[in-house]
Amino acid sequence: MTETTYREALRQALTDSMRRDPSIVILGEEVGKYGGAYGVTKGMLEEFGEARVRDTPISEEVIVGTAVGAAMTGLRPVAELMYVDFVTLAMDQLVNQAAKIRYMFGGQIGVPMVLRSQGGTGRSGAAQHSQSLEAWMMHTPGLHLAMPSTVTDAYHLLMHALTLHDPVVFLEHKGLYTMKGELKPERALPWGKAEVRRKGGDCTLVSYSRMVHFCLDAADSLSKEGIEAEVIDLRTLHPLDMDTVSESVSRTGKAMVVTEDCLTAGVSAEISARIMEEAFDFLEEPVLRLSGEDIPIPVSPELEKGSVPSVDRIISTAKMLMRR
Amino acid sequence: MTETTYREALRQALTDSMRRDPSIVILGEEVGKYGGAYGVTKGMLEEFGEARVRDTPISEEVIVGTAVGAAMTGLRPVAELMYVDFVTLAMDQLVNQAAKIRYMFGGQIGVPMVLRSQGGTGRSGAAQHSQSLEAWMMHTPGLHLAMPSTVTDAYHLLMHALTLHDPVVFLEHKGLYTMKGELKPERALPWGKAEVRRKGGDCTLVSYSRMVHFCLDAADSLSKEGIEAEVIDLRTLHPLDMDTVSESVSRTGKAMVVTEDCLTAGVSAEISARIMEEAFDFLEEPVLRLSGEDIPIPVSPELEKGSVPSVDRIISTAKMLMRR
Amino acid sequence: MTDQQEKQQALRFFRQLVRVRIFEERVSELFVQGGTAGSMLHLSIGEEAGAVGVMGAMREGDGFTTHHRGHGIFLARGADPKKMMAEIAGKSTGYCRGKGGSMHIADRGLGHLGANAIVGGGISHVVGAGLTYQMKHHGNAAVAFFGDGAMQQGVLYESMNLSALWKLPVMFVCVNNEYGMGTRLDHASASLEFEKRAETFGLLAAEVDGIDVFEVYNQSKNLLEDVRKGNPAFLKVNSYRFHGHARMDKSPYRDQQEEEEGRKKDAIAFLRDRIVKSGWYQETECDAIVEEVKQEMDEALNHARNAADPGADEMYEDVFDPQTTKPFPVDSRIRESLHLPQA
Amino acid sequence: MTDQQEKQQALRFFRQLVRVRIFEERVSELFVQGGTAGSMLHLSIGEEAGAVGVMGAMREGDGFTTHHRGHGIFLARGADPKKMMAEIAGKSTGYCRGKGGSMHIADRGLGHLGANAIVGGGISHVVGAGLTYQMKHHGNAAVAFFGDGAMQQGVLYESMNLSALWKLPVMFVCVNNEYGMGTRLDHASASLEFEKRAETFGLLAAEVDGIDVFEVYNQSKNLLEDVRKGNPAFLKVNSYRFHGHARMDKSPYRDQQEEEEGRKKDAIAFLRDRIVKSGWYQETECDAIVEEVKQEMDEALNHARNAADPGADEMYEDVFDPQTTKPFPVDSRIRESLHLPQA
Ligand SMILES: Cc1ncc(C[n+]2csc(CCOP(=O)(O)OP(=O)(O)O)c2C)c(N)n1
Ligand SMILES: Cc1ncc(C[n+]2csc(CCOP(=O)(O)OP(=O)(O)O)c2C)c(N)n1
Ligand SMILES: [Mg+2]
Ligand SMILES: [Mg+2]
């Protein structure tokens, strides 16, 4: 088994795709010479040259707008926002333009682009460098939304994103880049399929991105105490595979959604509501939401940690869920 | 009974507040000479002068940023975005700045500002002039969020917003400006309290803004068929008064959330999940979400109408909910 | 240009200018008759020369975006007035099948990358189109049309900078009609030195009086030559918005004298005068063109009136590539969760 | 300034410059010892004169915002290094009680309206502060400090325009250190005529060599006189970023020769030389100041190391005015929904 990091898997997907498809260009701040703030595009300038790996000025709105225009005319841009927090500067281009162009123009023009960024806590980045903003994009019709948790998914989801004809928001987690794992090149679950990462019949934990690993660790501990949790990794938030989730909840009767984004009106609200809608008759307890606190992220490492779910809290919450 | 329009009630609240508090200034596109794109600030330039009623260039980001800076230093700005769709251009200032400043700075500096805007369908404004984006703000810690449905609330909520020490997003509905009603100057339900607009014991309809009226109309029709729906108007989405909602659902056992925003990861997801969390034992059916379709808003008046809930669909959905 | 060429060009320009004017008049009628989709209709009467002059200098393969006041620009590009009018009416035979409307018309074939209802929203798209042309279709240019109001949107300057930095074949055309809604340009911008400003972002820049379509054409042509070589440019076309901001606006914020003066900047009258005075053609020949155009536009109007609304289910189409994912209709979802049969 | 005044001023400036330099060196130590909250630490070594010179020309009552590289600016304003260092360490005695950190330091009392981690994020706040001063505190000025990288953010131009349009007492200070992360300014901006550019937005503009704190001071003073009268201004201070972008960055994208040249732009060495050569003070007197400052900053460092972390429950404080609403903790919510007693 060869071990690869999440970061390398992403780079591999970009590289393999660019070798295959000459219309792919990368643009963003520091993606070239610097190799990306988190090193994802390191070495790619050397292989693909300045025409295809493009350092931009610090102009988020025009980075995304340029990607939109390029995508409309025949390129397949991969635009990078260094932190997802900066999407606040490009929401018009993402939401009012990229996501709506196919629709507004009656299906004439697609916008095949990938917007890569990274979010989440873990580096004391404070309130403007640690957010998880995927709920905004999930709420925007016209966008695909992928949030890989594993090395293999980092590769395959990005590969697939680079074949779609619509905009894909591709959100990585800053805490996963150095994570190692096996990259299984042959296997690829279809786009939009959730993956059951661990089987279990007592309760269902639904998650994505970094929190999947927290759930798996928690499930291991719970197992020692006789509780078998099923862990589902959504992989993409659009399309959203509720079938896999509902099937599991129909067996366990107990569900908990674990996300890093702020709880109120976040992703866990949607998943929770959907579980109720699709598996109401099976639910023995309300679906629980273990999400980020409804606060800006504080810089203090201790407070930061406390502001999002931890393995311990997943364990204790699962026990509460299982108590009767 | 003297009848007032929603638009006039808003103007009255601005006027009364500005007479009382000299630190209030209004800024935005066309708020002065033009009197506001929807006429809310008509005549205010004449009363308060150019120093306090300020026309701005078409620069949404700096409109909100200027309001933030003014609020931090002792003014109480009311910034207007002509359409809530344009908040996409000012999300950094709203989300990364206004909402987080008190927190990031350890409580030292508040941002007492009101961001007024209007959203919703009804004027064939198409995909970039018809959105309902309140879920994004509801998902942002640090923001108050008011969405008045009546003439009286338009007045009192805006009056109250102009006394808070934190940023308030105040979202009007373009379809309500010409609505008439009695402005009851004496009464004001507290900020953050929902209002039961109609009593009923069979099912609970939860809504806010324009959809409250659709729910009330539907409830009248349902009543003729023997179904008594309780209609709750949330009034503010932050604070969110779930007590009133849960109490109602604990009586009716059946709930339906009616909103105009896109369904997925929208406001109705949060309300639905909260109802399950707080009234699980009383629920006889899954909480239903009757929200906007997950599509950009089309320009065709017929399609536009079909893209959001209608009175008829509220009626038919309520009947389905009551069927067994 | 030889005199003969100029003469023929003049007549072509005249027809185009008249087409824009009369098209907009018909849009206005459609509105009055309640036939348009909504009231957010922005007529470009008074700005015809900007549309016709710049478009005259563009080539097949070039791409462009427009602002919300873009009917004339698209028409000058060769749009079918029937499909335009139908789109403005929100009908199924429109350019965007009734989904976009006046503010979101586009046509891939003609290189129209879209009208935009966000002031400044389409400007950065031409930077991207310019990038595509630089990499794949050398020689093509991408042109952004926008109003004077967009001069106050930051994205314009980000776009200028990136175009200059990457040497993209991009031209920024400011259709200056003196107003952004009720705000006169000098109340929106502290400085009016826009050409100098563009130069400090590394662009070529020029200004032209929009009364004279030939001037607009010549300036555009000159700039576009450099643009195609990778020197992005900025062009300001000065004109006046003859009517209100949108169809309902009567411009009470403008004084009559100013309006009268402004409406003298009439490119059609100006060109007609020149055509006749130069002895190129007779008044009657001009009149004949006007009549022909009227008929063309009446037909467009009739077409739009009689065209069908889009079918209710089309609402769910075009959100995504049809091969992939589709919206889950709200009602289907509700029925599913209640275990009821689908309607 | 008389010679005597100049001499005293020189010593004050010297102390301030040294304070910034040594403070940053101590921040760096704190980082190496694992004592900072995170690694997003941006040192302003090499940019001391911009901070000290501009601040020297500012007055009590003036407000300002900074970018992410703002330690020196705040220190020059009179910040307490203990509270700064504690904040950088994420401790409860810090300026922001350990919630903001290096990139979000602020102090209402000193008019610091906040460091900002969004490039360009704090620029428009001074437009608002300027509005407040124009209406309520005539004579005060609001100053935005930002890097050369922010010259490519559209919000800067929107801010310039609005300040000029409304005649606000605002100054925009670009702390040009030649780099935005790994990108040299000439790879980020097609044109470097920033002063001319500011002029085309209606501002006064100047450029100054950041090696000479007196020059920075004088230019700022001149501009601020006009600024206070309602003529907004732009000032570019040229310097060089001696170290990497953030504490972990070793600047592999810069060549050694360039770095060596760049580091010669040392405002401290420059001023010391002048002090000694002018016979104002002896080397030993300068050394004594350095020693004093070292002690001051060592104390700050120790304070930060030993200060307490914020209490876990403080996480929920300061989201809203305490009189109004508070976050509903996730765990309480879960317990409530399971009818379990609160922990
Ligand atoms: C981002 C944004 N802000 C505001 C508006 C509302 N609005 C529509 S057109 C317009 C005026 C635009 O003026 P200008 O750019 O000069 O174009 P013109 O209407 O004069 O052709 C405004 C403010 C908008 N559509 N988008
Ligand atoms: C909006 C935004 N984009 C990108 C970043 C990431 N980033 C942080 S500092 C920086 C470089 C800024 O350069 P400059 O403005 O010159 O300031 P300097 O670091 O040189 O002081 C970048 C790209 C950010 N923090 N905010
Ligand atoms: Mg205009
Ligand atoms: Mg810099």
PDB file of N, CA and C in Angstrom, chain A residues 4-19 24 26 35-42 44 48 78 80 114-119 146-162 168-179 181-183 191 209 235:
ATOM      1  N   THR A   4      -0.348   8.289   0.556  1.00  0.00           N
ATOM      2  CA  THR A   4      -0.332   9.601  -0.083  1.00  0.00           C
ATOM      3  C   THR A   4      -0.998  10.579   0.879  1.00  0.00           C
ATOM      4  N   THR A   5      -0.633  11.836   0.804  1.00  0.00           N
ATOM      5  CA  THR A   5      -1.376  12.805   1.611  1.00  0.00           C
ATOM      6  C   THR A   5      -2.580  13.320   0.806  1.00  0.00           C
ATOM      7  N   TYR A   6      -3.487  13.852   1.557  1.00  0.00           N
ATOM      8  CA  TYR A   6      -4.685  14.522   0.989  1.00  0.00           C
ATOM      9  C   TYR A   6      -4.234  15.603   0.002  1.00  0.00           C
ATOM     10  N   ARG A   7      -3.258  16.376   0.422  1.00  0.00           N
ATOM     11  CA  ARG A   7      -2.722  17.438  -0.435  1.00  0.00           C
ATOM     12  C   ARG A   7      -2.181  16.869  -1.738  1.00  0.00           C
ATOM     13  N   GLU A   8      -1.406  15.802  -1.634  1.00  0.00           N
ATOM     14  CA  GLU A   8      -0.838  15.202  -2.840  1.00  0.00           C
ATOM     15  C   GLU A   8      -1.916  14.604  -3.731  1.00  0.00           C
ATOM     16  N   ALA A   9      -2.927  14.046  -3.108  1.00  0.00           N
ATOM     17  CA  ALA A   9      -4.009  13.449  -3.892  1.00  0.00           C
ATOM     18  C   ALA A   9      -4.717  14.537  -4.713  1.00  0.00           C
ATOM     19  N   LEU A  10      -4.904  15.685  -4.095  1.00  0.00           N
ATOM     20  CA  LEU A  10      -5.518  16.798  -4.823  1.00  0.00           C
ATOM     21  C   LEU A  10      -4.627  17.217  -5.985  1.00  0.00           C
ATOM     22  N   ARG A  11      -3.358  17.321  -5.690  1.00  0.00           N
ATOM     23  CA  ARG A  11      -2.415  17.723  -6.742  1.00  0.00           C
ATOM     24  C   ARG A  11      -2.406  16.698  -7.871  1.00  0.00           C
ATOM     25  N   GLN A  12      -2.488  15.433  -7.484  1.00  0.00           N
ATOM     26  CA  GLN A  12      -2.498  14.379  -8.488  1.00  0.00           C
ATOM     27  C   GLN A  12      -3.730  14.498  -9.383  1.00  0.00           C
ATOM     28  N   ALA A  13      -4.866  14.798  -8.761  1.00  0.00           N
ATOM     29  CA  ALA A  13      -6.100  14.938  -9.542  1.00  0.00           C
ATOM     30  C   ALA A  13      -5.984  16.122 -10.502  1.00  0.00           C
ATOM     31  N   LEU A  14      -5.438  17.209 -10.020  1.00  0.00           N
ATOM     32  CA  LEU A  14      -5.261  18.370 -10.895  1.00  0.00           C
ATOM     33  C   LEU A  14      -4.309  18.025 -12.030  1.00  0.00           C
ATOM     34  N   THR A  15      -3.233  17.370 -11.682  1.00  0.00           N
ATOM     35  CA  THR A  15      -2.216  17.051 -12.680  1.00  0.00           C
ATOM     36  C   THR A  15      -2.759  16.075 -13.720  1.00  0.00           C
ATOM     37  N   ASP A  16      -3.358  15.000 -13.260  1.00  0.00           N
ATOM     38  CA  ASP A  16      -3.913  14.021 -14.204  1.00  0.00           C
ATOM     39  C   ASP A  16      -4.952  14.672 -15.105  1.00  0.00           C
ATOM     40  N   SER A  17      -5.787  15.527 -14.520  1.00  0.00           N
ATOM     41  CA  SER A  17      -6.832  16.173 -15.318  1.00  0.00           C
ATOM     42  C   SER A  17      -6.225  17.130 -16.336  1.00  0.00           C
ATOM     43  N   MET A  18      -5.227  17.863 -15.920  1.00  0.00           N
ATOM     44  CA  MET A  18      -4.626  18.834 -16.848  1.00  0.00           C
ATOM     45  C   MET A  18      -3.863  18.156 -17.978  1.00  0.00           C
ATOM     46  N   ARG A  19      -3.320  16.991 -17.690  1.00  0.00           N
ATOM     47  CA  ARG A  19      -2.645  16.255 -18.772  1.00  0.00           C
ATOM     48  C   ARG A  19      -3.659  15.763 -19.790  1.00  0.00           C
ATOM     49  N   ILE A  24      -8.047  22.987 -19.226  1.00  0.00           N
ATOM     50  CA  ILE A  24      -8.011  23.301 -17.794  1.00  0.00           C
ATOM     51  C   ILE A  24      -6.900  24.296 -17.494  1.00  0.00           C
ATOM     52  N   ILE A  26      -5.472  26.805 -14.100  1.00  0.00           N
ATOM     53  CA  ILE A  26      -5.596  27.091 -12.662  1.00  0.00           C
ATOM     54  C   ILE A  26      -5.328  28.575 -12.459  1.00  0.00           C
ATOM     55  N   GLY A  35       3.218  27.833  -4.956  1.00  0.00           N
ATOM     56  CA  GLY A  35       2.700  26.465  -4.899  1.00  0.00           C
ATOM     57  C   GLY A  35       1.416  26.316  -4.103  1.00  0.00           C
ATOM     58  N   GLY A  36       0.764  27.458  -3.827  1.00  0.00           N
ATOM     59  CA  GLY A  36      -0.479  27.402  -3.051  1.00  0.00           C
ATOM     60  C   GLY A  36      -0.194  27.599  -1.572  1.00  0.00           C
ATOM     61  N   ALA A  37      -1.057  28.341  -0.904  1.00  0.00           N
ATOM     62  CA  ALA A  37      -0.832  28.629   0.514  1.00  0.00           C
ATOM     63  C   ALA A  37      -0.727  27.339   1.309  1.00  0.00           C
ATOM     64  N   TYR A  38      -1.435  26.305   0.895  1.00  0.00           N
ATOM     65  CA  TYR A  38      -1.342  25.019   1.573  1.00  0.00           C
ATOM     66  C   TYR A  38      -0.630  23.969   0.708  1.00  0.00           C
ATOM     67  N   GLY A  39       0.085  24.475  -0.277  1.00  0.00           N
ATOM     68  CA  GLY A  39       0.985  23.589  -1.018  1.00  0.00           C
ATOM     69  C   GLY A  39       0.340  22.643  -2.002  1.00  0.00           C
ATOM     70  N   VAL A  40      -0.929  22.837  -2.297  1.00  0.00           N
ATOM     71  CA  VAL A  40      -1.604  21.879  -3.171  1.00  0.00           C
ATOM     72  C   VAL A  40      -1.049  21.918  -4.600  1.00  0.00           C
ATOM     73  N   THR A  41      -0.740  23.102  -5.087  1.00  0.00           N
ATOM     74  CA  THR A  41      -0.319  23.204  -6.496  1.00  0.00           C
ATOM     75  C   THR A  41       1.202  23.256  -6.650  1.00  0.00           C
ATOM     76  N   LYS A  42       1.905  22.868  -5.621  1.00  0.00           N
ATOM     77  CA  LYS A  42       3.378  22.906  -5.685  1.00  0.00           C
ATOM     78  C   LYS A  42       3.886  22.098  -6.879  1.00  0.00           C
ATOM     79  N   MET A  44       3.335  22.545  -9.956  1.00  0.00           N
ATOM     80  CA  MET A  44       2.496  22.501 -11.158  1.00  0.00           C
ATOM     81  C   MET A  44       2.871  23.584 -12.159  1.00  0.00           C
ATOM     82  N   PHE A  48       3.264  22.777 -16.018  1.00  0.00           N
ATOM     83  CA  PHE A  48       2.275  23.275 -16.987  1.00  0.00           C
ATOM     84  C   PHE A  48       2.524  24.695 -17.495  1.00  0.00           C
ATOM     85  N   VAL A  78      -9.962  26.248 -12.928  1.00  0.00           N
ATOM     86  CA  VAL A  78      -9.981  25.879 -11.516  1.00  0.00           C
ATOM     87  C   VAL A  78      -9.521  27.127 -10.775  1.00  0.00           C
ATOM     88  N   GLU A  80      -8.896  29.223  -7.362  1.00  0.00           N
ATOM     89  CA  GLU A  80      -8.660  28.924  -5.954  1.00  0.00           C
ATOM     90  C   GLU A  80      -8.855  30.170  -5.112  1.00  0.00           C
ATOM     91  N   VAL A 114     -14.385  24.896 -11.536  1.00  0.00           N
ATOM     92  CA  VAL A 114     -14.275  24.403 -10.168  1.00  0.00           C
ATOM     93  C   VAL A 114     -13.730  25.537  -9.318  1.00  0.00           C
ATOM     94  N   LEU A 115     -14.415  25.809  -8.229  1.00  0.00           N
ATOM     95  CA  LEU A 115     -13.901  26.788  -7.271  1.00  0.00           C
ATOM     96  C   LEU A 115     -13.360  26.016  -6.080  1.00  0.00           C
ATOM     97  N   ARG A 116     -12.048  25.953  -5.991  1.00  0.00           N
ATOM     98  CA  ARG A 116     -11.437  25.258  -4.856  1.00  0.00           C
ATOM     99  C   ARG A 116     -11.188  26.230  -3.722  1.00  0.00           C
ATOM    100  N   SER A 117     -11.435  25.781  -2.524  1.00  0.00           N
ATOM    101  CA  SER A 117     -11.050  26.569  -1.372  1.00  0.00           C
ATOM    102  C   SER A 117     -10.933  25.629  -0.183  1.00  0.00           C
ATOM    103  N   GLN A 118     -10.579  26.191   0.964  1.00  0.00           N
ATOM    104  CA  GLN A 118     -10.477  25.358   2.167  1.00  0.00           C
ATOM    105  C   GLN A 118     -11.037  26.132   3.341  1.00  0.00           C
ATOM    106  N   GLY A 119     -11.610  25.391   4.274  1.00  0.00           N
ATOM    107  CA  GLY A 119     -12.193  26.043   5.435  1.00  0.00           C
ATOM    108  C   GLY A 119     -11.923  25.267   6.696  1.00  0.00           C
ATOM    109  N   ALA A 146     -18.757  19.741  -3.233  1.00  0.00           N
ATOM    110  CA  ALA A 146     -18.042  18.545  -2.777  1.00  0.00           C
ATOM    111  C   ALA A 146     -17.175  18.882  -1.573  1.00  0.00           C
ATOM    112  N   MET A 147     -17.140  17.972  -0.592  1.00  0.00           N
ATOM    113  CA  MET A 147     -16.323  18.185   0.605  1.00  0.00           C
ATOM    114  C   MET A 147     -15.670  16.873   1.014  1.00  0.00           C
ATOM    115  N   PRO A 148     -14.563  16.534   0.356  1.00  0.00           N
ATOM    116  CA  PRO A 148     -13.942  15.227   0.563  1.00  0.00           C
ATOM    117  C   PRO A 148     -13.299  15.096   1.933  1.00  0.00           C
ATOM    118  N   SER A 149     -13.387  13.894   2.467  1.00  0.00           N
ATOM    119  CA  SER A 149     -12.775  13.638   3.773  1.00  0.00           C
ATOM    120  C   SER A 149     -11.550  12.746   3.680  1.00  0.00           C
ATOM    121  N   THR A 150     -11.416  12.011   2.591  1.00  0.00           N
ATOM    122  CA  THR A 150     -10.311  11.044   2.511  1.00  0.00           C
ATOM    123  C   THR A 150      -9.397  11.339   1.330  1.00  0.00           C
ATOM    124  N   VAL A 151      -8.263  10.712   1.374  1.00  0.00           N
ATOM    125  CA  VAL A 151      -7.292  10.843   0.291  1.00  0.00           C
ATOM    126  C   VAL A 151      -7.898  10.372  -1.026  1.00  0.00           C
ATOM    127  N   THR A 152      -8.544   9.250  -0.970  1.00  0.00           N
ATOM    128  CA  THR A 152      -9.137   8.711  -2.194  1.00  0.00           C
ATOM    129  C   THR A 152     -10.226   9.627  -2.742  1.00  0.00           C
ATOM    130  N   ASP A 153     -11.051  10.134  -1.839  1.00  0.00           N
ATOM    131  CA  ASP A 153     -12.098  11.043  -2.312  1.00  0.00           C
ATOM    132  C   ASP A 153     -11.531  12.371  -2.797  1.00  0.00           C
ATOM    133  N   ALA A 154     -10.503  12.844  -2.142  1.00  0.00           N
ATOM    134  CA  ALA A 154      -9.879  14.087  -2.590  1.00  0.00           C
ATOM    135  C   ALA A 154      -9.516  13.924  -4.066  1.00  0.00           C
ATOM    136  N   TYR A 155      -8.970  12.789  -4.389  1.00  0.00           N
ATOM    137  CA  TYR A 155      -8.571  12.535  -5.771  1.00  0.00           C
ATOM    138  C   TYR A 155      -9.785  12.362  -6.690  1.00  0.00           C
ATOM    139  N   HIS A 156     -10.626  11.405  -6.348  1.00  0.00           N
ATOM    140  CA  HIS A 156     -11.700  11.059  -7.292  1.00  0.00           C
ATOM    141  C   HIS A 156     -12.755  12.151  -7.418  1.00  0.00           C
ATOM    142  N   LEU A 157     -13.070  12.781  -6.336  1.00  0.00           N
ATOM    143  CA  LEU A 157     -14.083  13.844  -6.450  1.00  0.00           C
ATOM    144  C   LEU A 157     -13.547  15.005  -7.280  1.00  0.00           C
ATOM    145  N   LEU A 158     -12.290  15.332  -7.092  1.00  0.00           N
ATOM    146  CA  LEU A 158     -11.746  16.439  -7.886  1.00  0.00           C
ATOM    147  C   LEU A 158     -11.639  16.038  -9.361  1.00  0.00           C
ATOM    148  N   MET A 159     -11.236  14.807  -9.600  1.00  0.00           N
ATOM    149  CA  MET A 159     -11.205  14.318 -10.984  1.00  0.00           C
ATOM    150  C   MET A 159     -12.589  14.452 -11.623  1.00  0.00           C
ATOM    151  N   HIS A 160     -13.593  14.016 -10.871  1.00  0.00           N
ATOM    152  CA  HIS A 160     -14.942  14.062 -11.436  1.00  0.00           C
ATOM    153  C   HIS A 160     -15.430  15.496 -11.603  1.00  0.00           C
ATOM    154  N   ALA A 161     -15.133  16.327 -10.625  1.00  0.00           N
ATOM    155  CA  ALA A 161     -15.551  17.729 -10.707  1.00  0.00           C
ATOM    156  C   ALA A 161     -15.057  18.352 -12.010  1.00  0.00           C
ATOM    157  N   LEU A 162     -13.877  17.890 -12.431  1.00  0.00           N
ATOM    158  CA  LEU A 162     -13.283  18.467 -13.633  1.00  0.00           C
ATOM    159  C   LEU A 162     -13.820  17.871 -14.924  1.00  0.00           C
ATOM    160  N   VAL A 168     -18.659  23.787  -9.782  1.00  0.00           N
ATOM    161  CA  VAL A 168     -18.498  22.939  -8.606  1.00  0.00           C
ATOM    162  C   VAL A 168     -17.733  23.733  -7.552  1.00  0.00           C
ATOM    163  N   VAL A 169     -18.306  23.812  -6.372  1.00  0.00           N
ATOM    164  CA  VAL A 169     -17.548  24.365  -5.252  1.00  0.00           C
ATOM    165  C   VAL A 169     -16.902  23.181  -4.555  1.00  0.00           C
ATOM    166  N   PHE A 170     -15.604  23.244  -4.423  1.00  0.00           N
ATOM    167  CA  PHE A 170     -14.846  22.108  -3.917  1.00  0.00           C
ATOM    168  C   PHE A 170     -14.120  22.562  -2.662  1.00  0.00           C
ATOM    169  N   LEU A 171     -14.622  22.116  -1.518  1.00  0.00           N
ATOM    170  CA  LEU A 171     -14.101  22.640  -0.257  1.00  0.00           C
ATOM    171  C   LEU A 171     -13.264  21.612   0.488  1.00  0.00           C
ATOM    172  N   GLU A 172     -12.025  21.973   0.668  1.00  0.00           N
ATOM    173  CA  GLU A 172     -11.104  21.125   1.410  1.00  0.00           C
ATOM    174  C   GLU A 172     -11.083  21.599   2.861  1.00  0.00           C
ATOM    175  N   HIS A 173     -10.392  20.830   3.691  1.00  0.00           N
ATOM    176  CA  HIS A 173     -10.300  21.224   5.101  1.00  0.00           C
ATOM    177  C   HIS A 173      -8.836  21.443   5.465  1.00  0.00           C
ATOM    178  N   LYS A 174      -8.552  22.597   6.061  1.00  0.00           N
ATOM    179  CA  LYS A 174      -7.152  22.910   6.346  1.00  0.00           C
ATOM    180  C   LYS A 174      -6.508  21.906   7.289  1.00  0.00           C
ATOM    181  N   GLY A 175      -7.328  21.189   8.033  1.00  0.00           N
ATOM    182  CA  GLY A 175      -6.785  20.211   8.965  1.00  0.00           C
ATOM    183  C   GLY A 175      -6.504  18.855   8.337  1.00  0.00           C
ATOM    184  N   LEU A 176      -6.806  18.708   7.064  1.00  0.00           N
ATOM    185  CA  LEU A 176      -6.640  17.386   6.440  1.00  0.00           C
ATOM    186  C   LEU A 176      -5.454  17.285   5.480  1.00  0.00           C
ATOM    187  N   TYR A 177      -4.852  18.413   5.121  1.00  0.00           N
ATOM    188  CA  TYR A 177      -3.852  18.370   4.053  1.00  0.00           C
ATOM    189  C   TYR A 177      -2.705  17.391   4.305  1.00  0.00           C
ATOM    190  N   THR A 178      -2.318  17.252   5.562  1.00  0.00           N
ATOM    191  CA  THR A 178      -1.164  16.380   5.833  1.00  0.00           C
ATOM    192  C   THR A 178      -1.586  14.957   6.190  1.00  0.00           C
ATOM    193  N   MET A 179      -2.881  14.722   6.197  1.00  0.00           N
ATOM    194  CA  MET A 179      -3.372  13.389   6.509  1.00  0.00           C
ATOM    195  C   MET A 179      -2.928  12.393   5.430  1.00  0.00           C
ATOM    196  N   GLY A 181      -3.080   8.496   3.622  1.00  0.00           N
ATOM    197  CA  GLY A 181      -3.983   7.384   3.400  1.00  0.00           C
ATOM    198  C   GLY A 181      -3.651   6.744   2.066  1.00  0.00           C
ATOM    199  N   GLU A 182      -4.334   5.668   1.804  1.00  0.00           N
ATOM    200  CA  GLU A 182      -4.097   4.990   0.542  1.00  0.00           C
ATOM    201  C   GLU A 182      -4.952   5.638  -0.544  1.00  0.00           C
ATOM    202  N   LEU A 183      -4.333   5.939  -1.667  1.00  0.00           N
ATOM    203  CA  LEU A 183      -5.105   6.444  -2.799  1.00  0.00           C
ATOM    204  C   LEU A 183      -5.436   5.248  -3.680  1.00  0.00           C
ATOM    205  N   TRP A 191     -20.364  10.176  -8.322  1.00  0.00           N
ATOM    206  CA  TRP A 191     -20.585  11.546  -7.858  1.00  0.00           C
ATOM    207  C   TRP A 191     -21.973  11.616  -7.224  1.00  0.00           C
ATOM    208  N   SER A 209     -16.334  15.787   5.353  1.00  0.00           N
ATOM    209  CA  SER A 209     -15.059  16.482   5.571  1.00  0.00           C
ATOM    210  C   SER A 209     -14.388  16.025   6.864  1.00  0.00           C
ATOM    211  N   ARG A 235     -19.797  13.125   1.413  1.00  0.00           N
ATOM    212  CA  ARG A 235     -18.890  13.368   0.273  1.00  0.00           C
ATOM    213  C   ARG A 235     -19.278  14.585  -0.559  1.00  0.00           C
TER     214      ARG A 235
END
